[in-house]
Amino acid sequence: MPDLSATEYPTFFQNLSQRVQAKEVSSLHVLGEDFFSLVDIFSQQLFEEFQGDLLLLEMEPESFLWELQVLTNQFLRKSIDSPLQLRPFCRQLRQQMQDPTFADEIYSMLKKNYQDHFYQVPQSQLLV
């Protein structure tokens, strides 16, 4: 899995910390290390695979990565029924990601989510 800390771009925690008030930064830790690791891993995978979309989407690399981090954050949060489930869900998901078949399945779902998010065609423009 990619290691975002090895790149020049900020992690999701770093990005998020810059966008919230200082007193809220410490409360971000309640989300758990697994959550932030998964957001960084998944968003970096998407970034590496789709960085060619930067020109099409008219974004700078840092903005694109932030958008991918937000997308991944939403993907993980939508995968659970209650915010109280986020920490145990992310812990379990991170363990299950050791299985390459499972990891490929999750990544396929995430890629579809990416496509739907960035390349949504309004219903009125569909030819079918």
XYZ file of C-alpha atoms in Angstrom, residues 19-127:
109
model
C -9.300 23.592 7.755
C -10.763 23.376 11.257
C -10.341 25.584 14.287
C -7.339 24.842 16.486
C -9.498 23.662 19.383
C -11.161 21.074 17.108
C -7.877 19.490 15.979
C -7.485 17.439 19.155
C -11.024 16.104 18.750
C -10.065 14.642 15.369
C -8.169 11.898 17.195
C -11.500 10.359 18.188
C -11.788 9.106 14.588
C -8.848 6.787 15.195
C -5.548 6.026 13.544
C -7.033 3.312 11.323
C -9.501 5.781 9.827
C -6.819 8.309 8.914
C -4.505 5.600 7.593
C -7.230 4.198 5.354
C -8.127 7.641 4.004
C -4.460 8.280 3.198
C -3.907 4.860 1.639
C -7.030 4.923 -0.500
C -6.717 8.537 -1.581
C -3.063 8.020 -2.523
C -3.982 4.965 -4.608
C -6.631 6.991 -6.422
C -4.206 9.884 -6.827
C -1.567 7.646 -8.396
C -4.035 5.968 -10.735
C -5.973 9.047 -11.809
C -3.422 11.852 -11.674
C -3.781 12.096 -15.453
C -7.272 13.529 -14.774
C -5.766 16.694 -13.275
C -5.927 18.658 -16.527
C -9.408 17.398 -17.363
C -10.682 18.344 -13.910
C -8.718 21.617 -13.993
C -7.162 21.095 -10.553
C -3.785 21.505 -8.958
C -2.279 18.287 -7.508
C -2.795 19.456 -3.899
C -6.456 20.313 -4.546
C -7.004 17.026 -6.352
C -5.513 15.065 -3.462
C -7.685 16.974 -0.984
C -10.780 16.154 -3.048
C -9.747 12.488 -3.103
C -9.229 12.541 0.659
C -12.700 14.017 1.157
C -14.173 11.449 -1.238
C -12.475 8.600 0.644
C -13.599 10.032 3.979
C -17.188 10.024 2.716
C -16.797 6.521 1.291
C -15.717 5.149 4.661
C -18.409 7.026 6.583
C -21.159 5.847 4.219
C -20.029 2.258 4.771
C -21.368 2.276 8.322
C -24.774 2.835 9.902
C -23.644 4.852 12.904
C -20.654 7.118 13.661
C -20.000 4.918 16.699
C -19.122 2.080 14.324
C -16.395 4.017 12.499
C -13.423 3.071 14.681
C -14.149 -0.685 14.866
C -15.125 -0.746 11.184
C -11.852 0.906 10.119
C -9.809 -1.353 12.385
C -11.424 -4.440 10.864
C -11.222 -3.084 7.317
C -7.532 -2.317 7.702
C -6.930 -5.910 8.833
C -9.007 -7.317 5.982
C -7.041 -5.242 3.463
C -4.192 -7.724 3.990
C -6.173 -10.117 1.768
C -5.347 -9.063 -1.828
C -8.695 -10.282 -3.203
C -10.619 -8.304 -0.609
C -8.408 -5.246 -1.151
C -9.070 -5.410 -4.905
C -12.826 -5.548 -4.280
C -12.761 -2.525 -1.988
C -10.576 -0.604 -4.393
C -12.957 -1.400 -7.281
C -15.830 0.022 -5.250
C -13.764 3.103 -4.467
C -12.858 3.601 -8.137
C -16.535 3.412 -9.093
C -17.251 5.978 -6.400
C -14.518 8.182 -7.908
C -16.004 7.884 -11.396
C -19.512 8.636 -10.136
C -18.301 11.635 -8.147
C -16.114 13.347 -10.738
C -17.795 12.297 -13.956
C -21.485 12.334 -13.121
C -23.684 12.815 -16.145
C -26.977 14.551 -15.342
C -30.032 12.384 -16.091
C -31.245 14.898 -18.704
C -28.058 14.357 -20.754
C -28.210 10.571 -20.865
C -28.904 9.219 -24.328
